[in-house]
mmCIF file of C-alpha atoms in Angstrom:
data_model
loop_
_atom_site.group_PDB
_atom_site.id
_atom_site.type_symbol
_atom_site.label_atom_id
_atom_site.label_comp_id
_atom_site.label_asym_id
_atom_site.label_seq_id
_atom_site.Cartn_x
_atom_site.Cartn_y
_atom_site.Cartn_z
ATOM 1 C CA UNK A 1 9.617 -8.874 16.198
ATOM 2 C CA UNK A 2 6.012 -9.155 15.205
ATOM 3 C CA UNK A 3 5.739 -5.712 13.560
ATOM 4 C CA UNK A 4 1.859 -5.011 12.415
ATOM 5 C CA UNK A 5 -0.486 -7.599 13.854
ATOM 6 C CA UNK A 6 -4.124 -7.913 12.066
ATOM 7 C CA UNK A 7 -7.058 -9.802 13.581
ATOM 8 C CA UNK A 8 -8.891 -11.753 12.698
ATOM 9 C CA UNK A 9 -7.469 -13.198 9.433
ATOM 10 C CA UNK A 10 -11.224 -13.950 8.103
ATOM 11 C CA UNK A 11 -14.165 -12.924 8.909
ATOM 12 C CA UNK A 12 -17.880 -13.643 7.501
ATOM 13 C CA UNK A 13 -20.531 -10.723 8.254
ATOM 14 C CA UNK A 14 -24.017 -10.779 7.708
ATOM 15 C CA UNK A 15 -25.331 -7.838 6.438
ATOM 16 C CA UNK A 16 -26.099 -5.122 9.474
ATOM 17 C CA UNK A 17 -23.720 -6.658 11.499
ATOM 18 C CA UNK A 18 -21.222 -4.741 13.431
ATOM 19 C CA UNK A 19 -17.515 -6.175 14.179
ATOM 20 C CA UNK A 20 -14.290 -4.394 14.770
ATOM 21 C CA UNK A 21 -10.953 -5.222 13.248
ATOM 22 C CA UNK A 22 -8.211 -5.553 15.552
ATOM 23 C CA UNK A 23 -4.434 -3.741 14.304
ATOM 24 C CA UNK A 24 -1.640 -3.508 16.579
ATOM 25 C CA UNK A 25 1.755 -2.614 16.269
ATOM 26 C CA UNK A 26 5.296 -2.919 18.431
ATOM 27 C CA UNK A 27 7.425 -0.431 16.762
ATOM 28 C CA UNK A 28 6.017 2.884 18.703
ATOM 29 C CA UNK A 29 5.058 4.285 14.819
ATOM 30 C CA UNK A 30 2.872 7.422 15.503
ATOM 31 C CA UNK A 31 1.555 7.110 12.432
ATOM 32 C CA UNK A 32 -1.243 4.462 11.740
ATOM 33 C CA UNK A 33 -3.243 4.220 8.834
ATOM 34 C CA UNK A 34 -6.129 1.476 6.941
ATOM 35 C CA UNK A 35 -6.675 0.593 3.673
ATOM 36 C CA UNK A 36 -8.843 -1.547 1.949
ATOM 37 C CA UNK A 37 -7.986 -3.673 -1.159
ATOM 38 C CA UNK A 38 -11.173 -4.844 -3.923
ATOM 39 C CA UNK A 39 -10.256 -6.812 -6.810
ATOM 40 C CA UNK A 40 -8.439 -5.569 -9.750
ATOM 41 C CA UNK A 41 -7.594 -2.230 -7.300
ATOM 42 C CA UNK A 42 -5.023 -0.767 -5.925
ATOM 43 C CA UNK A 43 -5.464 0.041 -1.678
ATOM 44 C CA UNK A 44 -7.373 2.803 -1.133
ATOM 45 C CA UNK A 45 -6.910 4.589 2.645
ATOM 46 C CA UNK A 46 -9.849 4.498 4.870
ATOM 47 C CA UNK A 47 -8.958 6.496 8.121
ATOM 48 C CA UNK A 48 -5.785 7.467 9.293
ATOM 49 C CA UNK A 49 -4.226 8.419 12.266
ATOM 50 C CA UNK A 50 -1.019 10.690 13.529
ATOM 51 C CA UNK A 51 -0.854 9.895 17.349
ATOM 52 C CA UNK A 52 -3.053 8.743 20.258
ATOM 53 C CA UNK A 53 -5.959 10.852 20.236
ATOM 54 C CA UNK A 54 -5.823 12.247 16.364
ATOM 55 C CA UNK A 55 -7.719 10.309 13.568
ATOM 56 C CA UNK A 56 -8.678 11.702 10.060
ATOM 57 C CA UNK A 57 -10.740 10.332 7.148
ATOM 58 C CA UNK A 58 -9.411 9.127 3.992
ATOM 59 C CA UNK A 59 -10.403 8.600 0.404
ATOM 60 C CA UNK A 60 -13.406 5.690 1.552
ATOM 61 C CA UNK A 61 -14.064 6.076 5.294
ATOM 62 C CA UNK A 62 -18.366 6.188 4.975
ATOM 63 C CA UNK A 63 -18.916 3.385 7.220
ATOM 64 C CA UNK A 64 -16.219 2.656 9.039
ATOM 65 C CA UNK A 65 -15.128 4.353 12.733
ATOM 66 C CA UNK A 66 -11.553 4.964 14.165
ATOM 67 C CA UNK A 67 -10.217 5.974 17.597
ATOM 68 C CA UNK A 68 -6.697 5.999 18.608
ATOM 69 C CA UNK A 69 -6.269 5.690 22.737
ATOM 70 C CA UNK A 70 -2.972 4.479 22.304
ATOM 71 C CA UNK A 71 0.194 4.093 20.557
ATOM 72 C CA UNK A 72 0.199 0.978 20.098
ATOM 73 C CA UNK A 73 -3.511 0.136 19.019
ATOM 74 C CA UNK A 74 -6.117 1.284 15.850
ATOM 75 C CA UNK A 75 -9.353 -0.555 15.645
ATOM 76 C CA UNK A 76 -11.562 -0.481 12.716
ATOM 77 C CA UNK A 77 -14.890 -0.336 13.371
ATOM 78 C CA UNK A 78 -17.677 -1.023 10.484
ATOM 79 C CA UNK A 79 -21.267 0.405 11.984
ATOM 80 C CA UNK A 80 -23.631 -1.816 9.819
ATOM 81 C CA UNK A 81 -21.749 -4.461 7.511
ATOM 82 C CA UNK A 82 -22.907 -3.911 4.035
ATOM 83 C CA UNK A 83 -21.901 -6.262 0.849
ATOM 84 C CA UNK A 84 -19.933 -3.206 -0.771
ATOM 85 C CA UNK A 85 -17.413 -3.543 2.477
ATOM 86 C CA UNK A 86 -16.229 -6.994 1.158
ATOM 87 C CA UNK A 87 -12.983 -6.620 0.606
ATOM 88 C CA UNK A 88 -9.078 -7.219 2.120
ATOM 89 C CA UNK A 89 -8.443 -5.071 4.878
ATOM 90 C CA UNK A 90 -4.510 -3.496 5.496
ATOM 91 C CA UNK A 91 -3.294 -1.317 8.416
ATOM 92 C CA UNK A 92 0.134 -0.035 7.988
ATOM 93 C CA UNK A 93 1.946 2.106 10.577
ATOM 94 C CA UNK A 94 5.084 3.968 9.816
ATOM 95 C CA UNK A 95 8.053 6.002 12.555
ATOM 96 C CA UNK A 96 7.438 10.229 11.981
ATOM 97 C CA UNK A 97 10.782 9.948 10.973
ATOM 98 C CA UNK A 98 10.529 7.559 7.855
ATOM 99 C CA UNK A 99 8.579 9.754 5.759
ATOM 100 C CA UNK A 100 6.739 7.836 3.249
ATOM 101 C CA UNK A 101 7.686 4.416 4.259
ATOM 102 C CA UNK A 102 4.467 2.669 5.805
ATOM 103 C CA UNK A 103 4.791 -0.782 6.825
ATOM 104 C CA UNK A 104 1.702 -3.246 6.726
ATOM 105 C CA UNK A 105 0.116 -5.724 8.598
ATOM 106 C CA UNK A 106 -1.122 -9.359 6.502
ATOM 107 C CA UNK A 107 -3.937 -8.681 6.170
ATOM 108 C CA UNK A 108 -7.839 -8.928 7.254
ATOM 109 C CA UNK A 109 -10.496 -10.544 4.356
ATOM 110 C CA UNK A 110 -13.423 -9.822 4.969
ATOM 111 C CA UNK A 111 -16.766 -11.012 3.529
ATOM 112 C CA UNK A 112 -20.560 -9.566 4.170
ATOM 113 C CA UNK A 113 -23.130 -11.908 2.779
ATOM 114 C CA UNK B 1 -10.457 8.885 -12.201
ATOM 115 C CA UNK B 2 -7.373 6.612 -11.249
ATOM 116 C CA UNK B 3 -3.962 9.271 -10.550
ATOM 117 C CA UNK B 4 -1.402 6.445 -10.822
ATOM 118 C CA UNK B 5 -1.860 3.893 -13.420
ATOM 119 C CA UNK B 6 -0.106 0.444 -14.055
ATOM 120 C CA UNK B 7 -1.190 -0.466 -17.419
ATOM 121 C CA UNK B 8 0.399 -3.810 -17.603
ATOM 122 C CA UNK B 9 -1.607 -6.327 -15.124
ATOM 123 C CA UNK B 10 0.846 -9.026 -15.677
ATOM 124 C CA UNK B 11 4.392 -9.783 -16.611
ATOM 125 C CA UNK B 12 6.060 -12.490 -17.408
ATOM 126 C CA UNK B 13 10.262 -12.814 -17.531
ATOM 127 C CA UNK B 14 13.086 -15.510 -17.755
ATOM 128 C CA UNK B 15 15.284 -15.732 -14.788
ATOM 129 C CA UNK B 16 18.454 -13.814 -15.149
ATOM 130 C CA UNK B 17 16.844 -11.331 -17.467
ATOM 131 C CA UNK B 18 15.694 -8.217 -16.894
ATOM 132 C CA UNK B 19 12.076 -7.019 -15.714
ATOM 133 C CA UNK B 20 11.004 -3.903 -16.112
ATOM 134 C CA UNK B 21 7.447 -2.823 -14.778
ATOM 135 C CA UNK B 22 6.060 0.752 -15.825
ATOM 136 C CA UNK B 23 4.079 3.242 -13.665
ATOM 137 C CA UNK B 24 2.315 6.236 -15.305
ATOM 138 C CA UNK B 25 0.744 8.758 -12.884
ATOM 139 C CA UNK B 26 -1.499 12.337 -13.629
ATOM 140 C CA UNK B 27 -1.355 14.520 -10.270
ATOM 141 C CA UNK B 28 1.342 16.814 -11.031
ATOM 142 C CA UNK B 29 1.652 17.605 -7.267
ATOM 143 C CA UNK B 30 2.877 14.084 -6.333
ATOM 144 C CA UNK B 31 6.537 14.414 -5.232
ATOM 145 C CA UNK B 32 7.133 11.024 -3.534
ATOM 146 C CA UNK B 33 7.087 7.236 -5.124
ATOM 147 C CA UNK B 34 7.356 4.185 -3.623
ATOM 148 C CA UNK B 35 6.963 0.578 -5.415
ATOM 149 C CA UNK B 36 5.809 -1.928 -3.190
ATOM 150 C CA UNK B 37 5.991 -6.400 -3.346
ATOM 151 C CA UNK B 38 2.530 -8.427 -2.294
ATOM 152 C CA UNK B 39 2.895 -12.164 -1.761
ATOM 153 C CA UNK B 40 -0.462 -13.837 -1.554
ATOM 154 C CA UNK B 41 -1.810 -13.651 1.899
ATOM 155 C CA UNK B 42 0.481 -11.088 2.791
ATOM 156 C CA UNK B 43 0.956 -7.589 3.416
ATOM 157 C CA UNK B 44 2.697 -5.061 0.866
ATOM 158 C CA UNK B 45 6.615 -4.418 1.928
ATOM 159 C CA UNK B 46 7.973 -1.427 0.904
ATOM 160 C CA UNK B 47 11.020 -1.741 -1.786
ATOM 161 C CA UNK B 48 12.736 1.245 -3.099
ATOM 162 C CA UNK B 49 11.178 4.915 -3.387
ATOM 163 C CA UNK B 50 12.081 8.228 -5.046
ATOM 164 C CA UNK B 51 11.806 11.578 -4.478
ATOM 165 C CA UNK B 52 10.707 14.290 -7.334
ATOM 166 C CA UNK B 53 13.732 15.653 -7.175
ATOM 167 C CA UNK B 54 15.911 12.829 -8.419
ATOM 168 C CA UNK B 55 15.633 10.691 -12.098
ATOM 169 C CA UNK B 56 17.386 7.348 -10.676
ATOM 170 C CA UNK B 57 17.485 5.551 -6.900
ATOM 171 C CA UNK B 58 19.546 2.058 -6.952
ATOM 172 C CA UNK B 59 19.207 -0.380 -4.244
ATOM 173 C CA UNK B 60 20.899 -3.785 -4.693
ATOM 174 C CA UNK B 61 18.941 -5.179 -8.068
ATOM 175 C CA UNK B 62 16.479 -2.899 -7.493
ATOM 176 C CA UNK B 63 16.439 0.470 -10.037
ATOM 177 C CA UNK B 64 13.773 2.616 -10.139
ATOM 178 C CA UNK B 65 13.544 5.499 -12.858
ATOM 179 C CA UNK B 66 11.750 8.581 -12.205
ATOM 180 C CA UNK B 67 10.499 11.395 -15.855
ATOM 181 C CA UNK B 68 9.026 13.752 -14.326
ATOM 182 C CA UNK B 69 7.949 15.350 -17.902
ATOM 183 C CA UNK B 70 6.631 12.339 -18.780
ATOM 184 C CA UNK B 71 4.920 11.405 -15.670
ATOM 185 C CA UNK B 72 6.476 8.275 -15.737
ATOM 186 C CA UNK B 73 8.178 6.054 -13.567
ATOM 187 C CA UNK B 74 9.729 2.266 -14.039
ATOM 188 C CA UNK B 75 11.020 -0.054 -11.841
ATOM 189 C CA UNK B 76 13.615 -2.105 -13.509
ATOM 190 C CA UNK B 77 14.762 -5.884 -11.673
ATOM 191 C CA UNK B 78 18.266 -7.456 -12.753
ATOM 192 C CA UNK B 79 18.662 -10.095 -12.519
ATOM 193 C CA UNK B 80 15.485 -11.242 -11.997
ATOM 194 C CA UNK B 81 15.116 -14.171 -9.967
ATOM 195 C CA UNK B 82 12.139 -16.974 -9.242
ATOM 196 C CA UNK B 83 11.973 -15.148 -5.643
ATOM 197 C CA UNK B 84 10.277 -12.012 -7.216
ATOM 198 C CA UNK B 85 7.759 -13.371 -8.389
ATOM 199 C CA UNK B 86 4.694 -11.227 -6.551
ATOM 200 C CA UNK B 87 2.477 -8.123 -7.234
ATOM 201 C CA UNK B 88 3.898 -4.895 -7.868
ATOM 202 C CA UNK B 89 2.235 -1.583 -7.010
ATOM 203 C CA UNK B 90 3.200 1.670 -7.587
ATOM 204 C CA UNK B 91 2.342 4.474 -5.334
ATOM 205 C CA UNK B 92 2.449 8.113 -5.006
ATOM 206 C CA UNK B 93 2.540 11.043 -2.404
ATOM 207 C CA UNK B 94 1.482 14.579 -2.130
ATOM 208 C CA UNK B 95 3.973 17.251 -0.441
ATOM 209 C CA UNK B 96 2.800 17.952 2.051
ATOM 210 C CA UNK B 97 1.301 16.357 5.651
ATOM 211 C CA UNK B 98 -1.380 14.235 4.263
ATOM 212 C CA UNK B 99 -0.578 10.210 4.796
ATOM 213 C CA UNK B 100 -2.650 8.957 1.884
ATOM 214 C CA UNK B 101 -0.484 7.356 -0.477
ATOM 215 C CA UNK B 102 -2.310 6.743 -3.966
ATOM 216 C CA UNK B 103 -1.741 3.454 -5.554
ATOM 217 C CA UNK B 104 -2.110 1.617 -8.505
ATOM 218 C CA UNK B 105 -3.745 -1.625 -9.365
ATOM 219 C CA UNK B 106 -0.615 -3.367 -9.303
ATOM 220 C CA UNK B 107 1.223 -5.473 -12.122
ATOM 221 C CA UNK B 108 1.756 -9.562 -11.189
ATOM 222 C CA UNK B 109 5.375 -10.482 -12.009
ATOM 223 C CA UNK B 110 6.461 -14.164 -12.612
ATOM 224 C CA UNK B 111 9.997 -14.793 -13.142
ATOM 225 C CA UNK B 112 10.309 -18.525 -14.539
ATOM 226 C CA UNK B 113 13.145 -20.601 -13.781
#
């Protein structure tokens, strides 16, 4: 039952560098969603999505792309790596059914130099 | 401007006694909390939520305590146990079909044997 898969764990950018972070889930949630986590804060959503084919912006998405082609998959995709994007990614999916209840992946910390 | 605050960044209790870890929020159109449990290196997992409409939801040692005049919620932990030891956050939901949960900075319990 692996639930939300992030990857990679870690990651080191260098400033202008592109990269996409991988999120996968098993459950067939329709509803995907990222967040990112700074120090001292509490997550903050990015981009989220309600099916295949439907993505919408969040509180902080400047920077960061989305697509949805499937169920199962909802890459993050940061443009041009800047040192404000270091932070502790989280993508969380949740059933259309279970209202509020979003279930998260472990995790991707990331670090632009 | 933070909507949900958790004043208290740390918390320290005796195992077997009772922790009790405040949430405050200001959007008076939240109608849905949820507290949530971070291990290091982990992903949040949901724990017990309430709805605006109710003042108390129980779940095993879990008790959370909703005032809606106050804006205030707790989450109360009895008995406390080594085991829940983690960061706490408290988050909150609009009515409505927007998935961005608000949360707040979080509040580090450690429960000493």
């Amino acid at each position: 039952n692996a639930g939300v898969t992030q990857t990679p764990k870690f990651q080191v950018l260098k400033t202008g560098q592109s990269m996409t972070l991988q999120c996968a889930q098993d459950m067939n949630h329709e509803y995907m969603s990222w967040y990112r986590q700074d120090p001292g804060m509490g997550l903050r959503l990015i981009h989220y999505s309600v099916g295949a084919g439907i993505t919408d912006q969040g509180e902080v998405p400047n920077g960061y792309n989305v697509s949805r082609s499937t169920t199962e998959d909802f890459p993050l995709r940061l443009l041009s790596a800047a040192p404000s994007q270091t932070s502790v990614y989280f993508c969380a999916s949740r059933p259309s059914l279970a209202k509020n209840i979003q279930y998260f992946g472990a995790g991707t910390r990331l670090s632009v130099l | 401007d933070q909507q949900v605050k958790q004043n208290s960044p740390s918390l320290s209790v005796q195992e077997g006694r009772i922790s009790i870890l405040n949430c405050d929020y200001t959007n008076s159109m939240f109608d849905y909390f949820l507290w949530y449990k971070k291990y290091p290196a982990e992903g949040p997992t949901f724990l017990i939520s309430i709805s605006s409409i109710k003042d108390k939801n129980e779940d095993g040692r879990f008790t959370v305590f909703l005032n809606k005049s106050a804006k205030h919620l707790s989450l109360h932990i009895v008995p406390s146990q080594p085991g829940d030891s983690a960061v706490y956050f408290c988050a909150a939901k609009e009515e409505g079909g927007s998935e961005k949960l608000v949360f707040g900075k979080g509040t580090k319990l450690t429960v000493n044997p």
